[in-house]
Amino acid sequence: MKTWVYVDHFKGQVLPASWEAIGAGKTLGTVTALVFGSGVEALAKTAFTYGADEVFLADDPALADYRSEAYASTLSSLAAEHKPDAILFPTTTRCREMAGMVAMDLKTGVMVDVTALELQGDRIVATRPIYAGKLLTKETCSASPQIATLRGRAFPKPAADTGKSGTPTKVAAKVEALTNVEGYATTEGGVSLIDAGVIVSGGRGVSNNPTLTPPGGLDEKQTEIWRAQQGFALVKDLAAVLGAAVGASRAAVDAGYVPYMHQVGQTGKVVSPDLYIACGISGAIQHLAGMRTSKMIVAINKDAEAPIFKVARYGVVGDLYQIIPALTAAFKSKLGK
Amino acid sequence: MKIIVCIKQVPDSAAKVVVEGGKVSWGDAPLVINPWDEYAVEAALQQKEALGGTVTAISIGGESAKEAIKHALAMGADDAILISDPALANLDTQAAAQVLAAAIRKAGGVDMAFFGRQAIDGDSGITPSQTARLLGWPALTLSAVIKVDGGNVRVERAIEEGRQIVTAKLPAVFSLVKDFGEPRYPSFMGIRKASRAEIPAWSLGDLGMVAPATVISWPEVMNPPSREVTCEVIGGGSPQEIAEKLADKILAEKIL
Amino acid sequence: MDFDLTQEHTMVQKMVRDFATKEVAPVIKEFDRKQEAIPWMLPRMGELGILGICFPVCYGGQGMDYISLGLACEELEAVDTALRVVMSVHVGLCGMTLLQWGTEEQKQEFLIPLAKGEKFGCGAFTEPGMGSDVAAMRTHAKRDGNHYILNGEKMWISLASKADFAMITVRTDPNPARPTDGLTTFLVNLHSPGVTRGDIHGKLGVRAGSTGWINFQDVRVPVANRIGEEGEGFKITMSAFDSGRYTVGAGATGLIRAALESSVKYARERTTFGKPIGEHQMIQEKIAKMAQDHEIARLLYLQVGWMKNQGRRSTLQTTYCKKFATEASFEAANQAIQIHGAYGFSDEYDMERYLRNAKGAVIYEGSSEIQVLIQAGYALGERKDKALRCELPAYDAEAWQK
């Protein structure tokens, strides 16, 4: 199978899911990577190190900013000429649109946000979540090229082999302009609990670290709060690495460790993230009422008998002051942050 | 300003959706307006209030799709069109885009076509850009802020890295995110008007088209693999070792 | 006979439910604990048109019918009784009494701002020394030229400190032939000189609701504010109760439903002796009773709403509806606490608030005992409906929506 893989990038950085898509493409056959932009030759060369057999490079000042109409037209005209069997994209805001538009141009279809690929004869069978992940479907596309966007981190990232190199093939850019990019802005604000895909929560146990020495002059209650804030700092670090929201049990809020807006539970917010990491939370029924429908629950608690372990998929019986920083470091390296 | 909002009727997001006999079933949970489309209707009404004009809701479906349409009318949409034809039973996004583009052309004089960012059943989120491509209009997807000035529009699009600021000429297609504010409740007057409204239905013949081919099919639908109820306790010689194992397990579940 | 709700009714239900669950539910526990009314609640309900739901558009209302009023009350009380109490006094006791007994001038001047939610109304009948025995009221008014001079005190008045107007009945004839004669009803502007009012705290329930007392010291009330004729006060008060009681019964239906839904949810999650408690028969019995009582209460209030739509006198059916639903709601809350065990005993869950709220409803708007006496009167033929000089207008969709 001749598969094309679109390499998505922003301000000179490639989105790692693009490399994963190259890896997935290699399991189907040969891979031609596509790099579009302005001054992006270096990215094109990197594509070889991740396994691309060939790279098409459309490097043009008119493509400096991503614009769907120009990028889609560039890709569609190339595909009409070279007729690949399949085109893979990482699922990103840019690529969803582009894949959709290219499919309309080429009179084919897109399988969006795929988590697994198989080949049956010359047909790709793509597994993807539907109904907000409540169900899975195995989709096929009866036309050619078969186009799919791949969910980030659903496919393994190939190891980069700096020994591999090649010369990108220069291709023409289509520079049509229906839109004009004025610039970019950053957005403020943490992740909201209700919308969060990942939540890291702290409970009573977060204050339980006798080895820390509090500053002088604090009474018993203030010392407890100080300890808890050290613990919540660890929770927040882990949340930051995971792009997660920070939650808390009622016990932690009542004790004054964190403000009420973070409370998860019967009183407080009911959440349904993909991943809920409960740190130092015992798992009483009124907390469970607020997070029970999380797709996956991970619990870290000193007490092996804590009820939270009954609903957790993975658990660690240990000291969260040791485990959470280690987990933060592990994710940092594995997520390439 | 003539604004069209494309809406879809989907099972309630709280519904228990399972596969029964190879088919998707949501029991007796109600069908509702796709939540993202409700935000799109709200955004459209806000643009109408700022600029004057009309808001028309359109939806592809059968009799039951009229409920979603009536909700949009009750919120304040001026009128609505149902696109209904037996040949439109199972559409993929490409076919839906063809039908919607034809309807927008037939409606005539449309300045802005609004969509919710995705439908919570198919979850693909590509119909807006596909419709724009067929119409030859700018695709301003994931718009969080819209500012119209004469025949020009400036939007802030919500991308992974923050916001992208884009300008274009109208007419254009937009898909909306939540930033426009919570959708307004239907007013009582709106409820009365909506419940009495006769909603015109257009068939494929009215659109001057034959049934579009669908290329994407779902030969198999499955319940997700049931997750183990028993907890796997991760042990190890050191916190670092435990953390590495745990992180690997979590990443293997592909939910990050 | 069509027992289905119309599409219009279903949309009304959804709209009120969405408002109550999205905006009030997240904060209600906090205000209930503080024993404070939610400050934006009245203006917001006014803004959304809920305070004028069943008044003609030409009187500032939304032109919906009396069934819609009942449906709205059920949805509001499913979140908290304080929301429904607003409907009982502003719409029921005050607004609907104006609609029934007011002159055209009075409706123009007073009903329009009330229906639009620009002004708020309440009903002031109860006194420190008088509740069930309406004829024994002591607050009095004496004619003085173009005014009446009002003196006395009313107590246990919902929205006392928040309302702009009170529908109030007082004694105008100190020596009537019969105790129920000699009473007259007025719409009093509570910003008048001589009116003082305050809040009552320490109630068992409806703590996020504003309840208070109103004191009248030589308050001058224009004759134009007198509702009906002198001496019609008792009949007018009874009409007011017919309206208020309907909203109480419809609201209590919502409370039964809230207790039921919470109990079902908990019964599925909580396990004892190796299974979810919903599989134990004694829990099932409690839940089945709540479900049955909800259905009965619902049918009773919908019937009353339908009768009012027809312009038919519904005093008897309203007492059935009020007595049944309020008593059933207290029992439902009681059993819901039992189902939740220790958690039901804590304010972590809503059950204890439902019970405290439900207790008020069997006392106010005509205690259960009064309802029994009325029902017995009708059943034994002692009590018959006589035509009133003014009846509650039937619902007329076309006329009400102009």
Coordinates of N, CA, C and O in Angstrom, one line a residue, chain B residues 51-153:
Chain B
L51 N -26.5 42.5 14.4 CA -26.4 43.0 13.1 C -27.7 43.1 12.4 O -27.8 43.6 11.3
G52 N -28.8 42.6 13.0 CA -30.1 42.5 12.3 C -30.1 41.4 11.3 O -29.0 40.8 11.0
G53 N -31.3 41.0 10.9 CA -31.4 39.9 9.9 C -32.2 38.7 10.4 O -33.1 38.9 11.3
T54 N -32.0 37.5 9.9 CA -32.8 36.4 10.2 C -31.9 35.2 10.5 O -30.8 35.1 10.0
V55 N -32.5 34.3 11.3 CA -31.8 33.0 11.6 C -32.7 31.9 11.2 O -33.9 31.8 11.6
T56 N -32.2 31.0 10.3 CA -33.0 29.9 9.9 C -32.3 28.6 10.3 O -31.1 28.4 10.1
A57 N -33.1 27.7 10.9 CA -32.5 26.4 11.4 C -32.8 25.4 10.3 O -33.9 25.2 9.8
I58 N -31.8 24.6 9.9 CA -32.1 23.5 9.0 C -31.5 22.2 9.6 O -30.5 22.2 10.3
S59 N -32.2 21.1 9.3 CA -31.8 19.8 9.8 C -32.2 18.7 8.8 O -33.2 18.8 8.1
I60 N -31.3 17.7 8.7 CA -31.6 16.6 7.9 C -32.2 15.5 8.8 O -31.5 15.1 9.8
G61 N -33.4 15.0 8.4 CA -33.9 13.9 9.3 C -35.3 13.6 9.0 O -35.9 14.1 8.0
G62 N -35.9 12.8 9.8 CA -37.3 12.5 9.6 C -38.2 13.3 10.6 O -37.8 14.3 11.1
E63 N -39.4 12.8 10.9 CA -40.3 13.5 11.8 C -39.6 13.9 13.1 O -39.8 15.0 13.6
S64 N -38.8 13.0 13.7 CA -38.3 13.2 15.0 C -37.3 14.4 15.0 O -37.1 15.0 16.0
A65 N -36.7 14.7 13.8 CA -35.8 15.8 13.8 C -36.5 17.1 14.0 O -35.9 18.1 14.3
K66 N -37.8 17.1 13.9 CA -38.6 18.4 14.1 C -38.4 18.9 15.5 O -38.5 20.1 15.7
E67 N -38.2 18.0 16.5 CA -38.0 18.4 17.8 C -36.8 19.3 18.0 O -36.9 20.3 18.7
A68 N -35.7 18.9 17.4 CA -34.5 19.7 17.5 C -34.8 21.1 16.8 O -34.4 22.1 17.3
I69 N -35.5 21.0 15.7 CA -35.8 22.3 15.0 C -36.7 23.2 15.8 O -36.5 24.4 15.9
K70 N -37.7 22.6 16.5 CA -38.6 23.4 17.3 C -37.9 24.0 18.5 O -38.2 25.1 18.9
H71 N -36.9 23.3 19.0 CA -36.1 23.9 20.1 C -35.4 25.1 19.6 O -35.4 26.2 20.3
A72 N -34.8 25.1 18.4 CA -34.1 26.2 17.8 C -35.1 27.4 17.6 O -34.8 28.5 17.9
L73 N -36.3 27.0 17.1 CA -37.3 28.1 16.9 C -37.7 28.7 18.2 O -37.9 29.9 18.4
A74 N -37.9 27.8 19.3 CA -38.3 28.4 20.6 C -37.2 29.3 21.2 O -37.5 30.2 21.9
M75 N -36.0 29.0 20.8 CA -34.9 29.9 21.3 C -34.9 31.2 20.6 O -34.5 32.2 21.2
G76 N -35.5 31.3 19.4 CA -35.7 32.5 18.7 C -35.3 32.5 17.3 O -35.3 33.6 16.6
A77 N -35.0 31.3 16.7 CA -34.8 31.3 15.3 C -36.1 31.7 14.5 O -37.2 31.5 15.0
D78 N -35.9 32.4 13.4 CA -37.1 32.9 12.7 C -37.9 31.9 12.0 O -39.1 31.9 11.9
D79 N -37.2 31.0 11.3 CA -37.8 29.9 10.6 C -36.9 28.7 10.5 O -35.8 28.7 11.0
A80 N -37.5 27.7 9.9 CA -36.8 26.4 9.9 C -37.1 25.6 8.6 O -38.2 25.8 8.0
I81 N -36.2 24.7 8.3 CA -36.4 23.8 7.1 C -36.0 22.4 7.5 O -34.9 22.3 8.1
L82 N -36.8 21.5 7.2 CA -36.4 20.1 7.4 C -36.1 19.5 6.1 O -36.9 19.6 5.1
I83 N -35.0 18.8 6.0 CA -34.6 18.1 4.8 C -34.9 16.7 5.0 O -34.2 16.0 5.8
S84 N -35.9 16.2 4.3 CA -36.3 14.8 4.6 C -36.5 14.0 3.3 O -37.2 14.5 2.4
D85 N -36.0 12.9 3.3 CA -36.1 12.0 2.1 C -35.7 10.6 2.5 O -34.7 10.4 3.2
P86 N -36.5 9.6 2.2 CA -36.1 8.2 2.6 C -34.7 7.8 2.1 O -34.0 7.1 2.8
A87 N -34.2 8.4 1.1 CA -32.8 8.1 0.6 C -31.8 8.7 1.5 O -30.6 8.4 1.3
L88 N -32.2 9.5 2.4 CA -31.2 10.1 3.3 C -31.0 9.4 4.6 O -30.6 10.0 5.6
A89 N -31.4 8.2 4.7 CA -31.4 7.5 6.0 C -30.0 7.4 6.6 O -29.8 7.6 7.8
N90 N -29.1 6.9 5.9 CA -27.7 6.7 6.4 C -26.7 7.5 5.7 O -26.2 7.1 4.6
L91 N -26.4 8.6 6.3 CA -25.4 9.5 5.6 C -24.1 9.5 6.2 O -24.0 9.4 7.4
D92 N -23.0 9.6 5.4 CA -21.7 9.9 6.0 C -21.5 11.4 5.9 O -22.4 12.1 5.3
T93 N -20.4 11.9 6.5 CA -20.3 13.3 6.5 C -20.2 13.9 5.1 O -20.7 15.0 4.9
Q94 N -19.6 13.2 4.2 CA -19.4 13.7 2.8 C -20.8 13.9 2.2 O -21.1 14.9 1.5
A95 N -21.7 12.9 2.4 CA -23.0 13.0 1.8 C -23.8 14.1 2.5 O -24.5 14.9 1.8
A96 N -23.7 14.2 3.8 CA -24.4 15.3 4.6 C -24.0 16.6 4.1 O -24.8 17.5 3.9
A97 N -22.7 16.8 3.8 CA -22.2 18.1 3.4 C -22.8 18.4 2.0 O -23.1 19.6 1.8
Q98 N -22.9 17.4 1.2 CA -23.5 17.7 -0.2 C -24.9 18.2 0.0 O -25.3 19.2 -0.7
V99 N -25.7 17.5 0.8 CA -27.1 17.9 1.0 C -27.2 19.3 1.6 O -27.9 20.2 1.2
L100 N -26.3 19.6 2.7 CA -26.4 20.9 3.3 C -26.0 22.0 2.4 O -26.6 23.1 2.4
A101 N -24.9 21.7 1.6 CA -24.5 22.8 0.7 C -25.6 23.1 -0.3 O -25.9 24.2 -0.6
A102 N -26.3 22.0 -0.8 CA -27.4 22.3 -1.7 C -28.5 23.1 -1.1 O -29.1 24.0 -1.7
A103 N -28.8 22.8 0.2 CA -29.9 23.5 0.9 C -29.5 24.9 1.1 O -30.3 25.8 0.9
I104 N -28.2 25.2 1.4 CA -27.8 26.5 1.7 C -27.9 27.3 0.3 O -28.3 28.5 0.3
R105 N -27.5 26.7 -0.8 CA -27.6 27.3 -2.1 C -29.0 27.6 -2.4 O -29.4 28.7 -2.9
K106 N -29.9 26.6 -2.1 CA -31.3 26.8 -2.5 C -31.9 27.9 -1.6 O -32.8 28.7 -2.1
A107 N -31.5 28.0 -0.3 CA -32.1 29.1 0.5 C -31.8 30.4 0.0 O -32.5 31.4 0.1
G108 N -30.6 30.5 -0.6 CA -30.2 31.8 -1.3 C -29.9 32.9 -0.4 O -30.5 33.1 0.6
G109 N -28.9 33.7 -0.8 CA -28.6 35.0 -0.1 C -28.0 34.8 1.3 O -28.1 35.7 2.1
V110 N -27.5 33.6 1.6 CA -27.0 33.3 2.9 C -25.7 34.0 3.1 O -24.8 33.9 2.3
D111 N -25.5 34.7 4.3 CA -24.3 35.3 4.6 C -23.4 34.5 5.5 O -22.2 34.5 5.4
M112 N -24.0 33.8 6.5 CA -23.2 33.0 7.4 C -23.9 31.7 7.6 O -25.1 31.6 7.8
A113 N -23.1 30.6 7.5 CA -23.7 29.2 7.8 C -23.0 28.8 9.1 O -21.8 28.6 9.1
F114 N -23.8 28.5 10.2 CA -23.2 28.1 11.5 C -23.4 26.6 11.7 O -24.5 26.1 11.3
F115 N -22.4 26.0 12.3 CA -22.5 24.6 12.7 C -22.0 24.5 14.2 O -21.2 25.3 14.6
G116 N -22.5 23.5 14.9 CA -21.8 23.2 16.2 C -20.5 22.5 15.8 O -20.3 22.0 14.7
R117 N -19.6 22.5 16.8 CA -18.2 22.0 16.4 C -18.2 20.5 16.0 O -17.4 20.1 15.2
Q118 N -19.1 19.7 16.6 CA -19.2 18.3 16.2 C -20.5 17.8 16.7 O -21.2 18.3 17.6
A119 N -21.0 16.6 16.1 CA -22.2 16.0 16.6 C -21.8 14.9 17.6 O -20.8 14.2 17.3
I120 N -22.5 14.8 18.7 CA -22.0 13.9 19.7 C -22.3 12.4 19.5 O -22.0 11.6 20.3
D121 N -22.9 12.1 18.3 CA -23.0 10.7 18.0 C -21.8 10.3 17.1 O -21.0 9.5 17.5
G122 N -21.6 10.9 15.9 CA -20.5 10.6 15.1 C -19.2 11.1 15.5 O -18.1 10.5 15.2
D123 N -19.2 12.2 16.3 CA -17.9 12.8 16.8 C -16.9 13.1 15.8 O -15.7 13.0 16.1
S124 N -17.2 13.3 14.5 CA -16.2 13.5 13.5 C -15.8 15.0 13.4 O -14.6 15.3 13.3
G125 N -16.8 15.9 13.4 CA -16.4 17.3 13.4 C -15.9 17.8 12.1 O -15.3 18.9 12.0
I126 N -16.2 17.1 11.0 CA -15.6 17.6 9.7 C -16.7 18.1 8.7 O -16.4 18.7 7.7
T127 N -18.0 17.9 9.1 CA -19.0 18.3 8.1 C -19.0 19.8 7.9 O -19.2 20.2 6.7
P128 N -18.7 20.7 8.9 CA -18.6 22.1 8.6 C -17.6 22.4 7.5 O -17.9 23.2 6.5
S129 N -16.4 21.9 7.6 CA -15.3 22.3 6.6 C -15.7 21.6 5.3 O -15.4 22.2 4.2
Q130 N -16.3 20.5 5.3 CA -16.7 19.8 4.0 C -17.7 20.6 3.3 O -17.7 20.8 2.1
T131 N -18.7 21.1 4.1 CA -19.8 22.0 3.5 C -19.1 23.2 2.9 O -19.5 23.6 1.8
A132 N -18.2 23.8 3.6 CA -17.6 25.1 3.1 C -16.8 24.8 1.8 O -16.9 25.6 0.9
R133 N -16.2 23.6 1.8 CA -15.4 23.3 0.6 C -16.3 23.2 -0.7 O -15.9 23.7 -1.7
L134 N -17.4 22.6 -0.5 CA -18.4 22.5 -1.6 C -18.9 23.8 -2.0 O -19.1 24.1 -3.2
L135 N -19.2 24.7 -1.1 CA -19.7 26.0 -1.4 C -18.7 26.9 -1.9 O -19.0 27.9 -2.5
G136 N -17.4 26.6 -1.7 CA -16.3 27.5 -2.1 C -16.2 28.7 -1.2 O -15.7 29.7 -1.5
W137 N -16.7 28.5 0.1 CA -16.7 29.6 1.1 C -15.5 29.4 2.0 O -15.1 28.2 2.2
P138 N -15.1 30.5 2.7 CA -14.1 30.3 3.8 C -14.6 29.4 4.9 O -15.8 29.4 5.2
A139 N -13.8 28.5 5.4 CA -14.1 27.6 6.5 C -13.5 28.2 7.7 O -12.3 28.2 7.9
L140 N -14.4 28.7 8.6 CA -13.9 29.3 9.8 C -14.3 28.5 11.0 O -15.2 28.8 11.8
T141 N -13.6 27.3 11.1 CA -14.1 26.3 12.1 C -13.5 26.7 13.5 O -12.5 27.4 13.6
L142 N -14.2 26.2 14.5 CA -13.7 26.4 15.9 C -13.7 27.9 16.2 O -12.8 28.3 16.9
S143 N -14.6 28.6 15.7 CA -14.6 30.0 16.1 C -15.1 30.3 17.5 O -16.1 29.8 17.9
A144 N -14.3 31.1 18.2 CA -14.6 31.4 19.6 C -15.1 32.8 19.7 O -15.8 33.2 20.6
V145 N -14.7 33.7 18.7 CA -15.1 35.1 18.7 C -15.4 35.4 17.3 O -14.6 35.0 16.4
I146 N -16.5 36.1 17.0 CA -16.8 36.5 15.6 C -17.1 38.0 15.6 O -17.9 38.5 16.4
K147 N -16.5 38.7 14.7 CA -16.7 40.1 14.6 C -17.0 40.4 13.1 O -16.1 40.3 12.3
V148 N -18.2 40.9 12.8 CA -18.5 41.2 11.4 C -18.4 42.7 11.2 O -18.9 43.5 12.1
D149 N -17.9 43.1 10.1 CA -17.8 44.5 9.8 C -18.1 44.6 8.3 O -17.2 44.3 7.4
G150 N -19.3 45.0 8.0 CA -19.7 45.1 6.6 C -19.7 43.7 6.0 O -20.3 42.8 6.5
G151 N -18.9 43.6 4.9 CA -18.9 42.2 4.3 C -17.7 41.4 4.7 O -17.4 40.4 4.1
N152 N -17.0 41.9 5.7 CA -15.9 41.1 6.2 C -16.1 40.6 7.6 O -16.9 41.1 8.4
V153 N -15.4 39.5 7.9 CA -15.5 38.9 9.3 C -14.1 38.6 9.8 O -13.2 38.3 9.1

